[in-house]
Amino acid sequence: MEGEQSASEVLNLFVCEVMNNEIDLPIHIVECLKDVSGEEDVKSKKQLKNALSNANISDIFKEEKFVLQGSKQIFLDTQNITKEQRYSIFTKDKNDDCNFLNFFSSNFNDVSLTNTYEEIKILTTALSGVYNRTELLRESDEMSLDNQIDVLSTDLNSLGKYIHWQICKEYNLRGRTELSNLPLMITGAVLVKAYILTDIMQCNSTCGKVYSGLDETSVKECECGGEILLAPPMLRVDTVSFVVPEDIENKVSFQEEVSPKNIFNLINKAFLNRKLLLILNQLTEYKINEKIAIPSDAVFRYKDTNDVIRVQYIHEVKDEKEIHIFACITDSRFSDPEFISCLFLPGIMRDIKSGLKGDFNWEQVISRSELRDWKVTPFIKGKELEKTSSFKEMYSLFAGGVNDE
């Protein structure tokens, strides 16, 4: 396996965010490793520190009911969209003292998302302990802020290299079955027809303003003072169709969560956060401004009960600008017999992947899968989805019962 990767094909970054309590501002401790040996990537590390100078991880990831623990991403080169170029594992964790994220990019797709997250969780706890110990020394004037940062940096380097070794050398975090300790039921699916937007300019500072007009292409500095960069491509949603059990709202106690809009918002949360992409865009080794990221797997925790929600994705490239993305949601909170066991998920994903090739009839694709007894909604525009609060309302929209005002 080691011979499969060149020095530039494995990149692994770690970000630990703690607070400087004296001035109430975040401190970022970072590490960037490359190639299978885990050599420190000094250039990317410097660029990452600069990119984080105006960032706050806790502001980037504002979690509410559903907390994203991690996702697997497929990166497609917009210059060669039909070829899968790179894969990544994105994981994050937080506690009272520490926000942490890890982004591992490579050419292999067998890294375990759930097991990597468990390692990152342990790492976060360890660094939180180091931070608390050194913070007590700082409060008693036995340690300076610079020394505290040095201690955290040293420990992050050691812990990060251990995780890197588990992936690249020991293979303990690769090729393992993704398992949940809770039974999951398939609760719904979505097909998104989307278009790729390229040549987008964006401010790299906190405002994140997008510059897309032709008259703005010569602008070098944003009105907020930030530098304007060629930004990563974006996906624009054209239309969306849902596949759900009949009368789904009456089968659950939390009806608002199974509205079309909220289901779509959940699957959308697994796409890499735009602010995070802009940070990664400033690391020249990653070349993010040439690639579009599409999730293949994502794990969420339901905050109130610690239940698990998992979403799996497949995509089909239709041409150099159009991509169809199918997402299937599994949830440990559901038990109604109308839902389907996640044991059928691999077969469903294979059937849908095969059915989406070439020209296809969406209802016929579903009729040939285990989802055949569920309702398939008409395709709805994104702007209409924002106005639609229930599946009943969605059907009336196409029956002429709701005006698109």
PDB file of C-alpha atoms in Angstrom, residues 186 314 326 328 340-341 344-353 369-371:
ATOM      1  CA  ILE A 186     -33.944   3.808   6.343  1.00  0.00           C
ATOM      2  CA  ILE A 314     -23.832   8.299  -4.531  1.00  0.00           C
ATOM      3  CA  PHE A 326     -28.717  10.525  -4.393  1.00  0.00           C
ATOM      4  CA  CYS A 328     -30.318   7.851   1.651  1.00  0.00           C
ATOM      5  CA  ILE A 340     -36.793  -0.280   6.072  1.00  0.00           C
ATOM      6  CA  SER A 341     -33.837  -1.878   7.854  1.00  0.00           C
ATOM      7  CA  PHE A 344     -31.068  -3.369   2.648  1.00  0.00           C
ATOM      8  CA  LEU A 345     -29.037  -0.189   2.090  1.00  0.00           C
ATOM      9  CA  PRO A 346     -26.106  -1.675   0.083  1.00  0.00           C
ATOM     10  CA  GLY A 347     -28.515  -3.227  -2.420  1.00  0.00           C
ATOM     11  CA  ILE A 348     -30.534  -0.018  -2.684  1.00  0.00           C
ATOM     12  CA  MET A 349     -27.432   2.060  -3.374  1.00  0.00           C
ATOM     13  CA  ARG A 350     -26.279  -0.382  -6.079  1.00  0.00           C
ATOM     14  CA  ASP A 351     -29.714  -0.340  -7.739  1.00  0.00           C
ATOM     15  CA  ILE A 352     -29.932   3.464  -7.723  1.00  0.00           C
ATOM     16  CA  LYS A 353     -26.349   3.876  -8.967  1.00  0.00           C
ATOM     17  CA  SER A 369     -35.406  -1.077  -5.732  1.00  0.00           C
ATOM     18  CA  GLU A 370     -36.415  -1.937  -2.157  1.00  0.00           C
ATOM     19  CA  LEU A 371     -37.953   1.561  -1.972  1.00  0.00           C
TER      20      LEU A 371
END
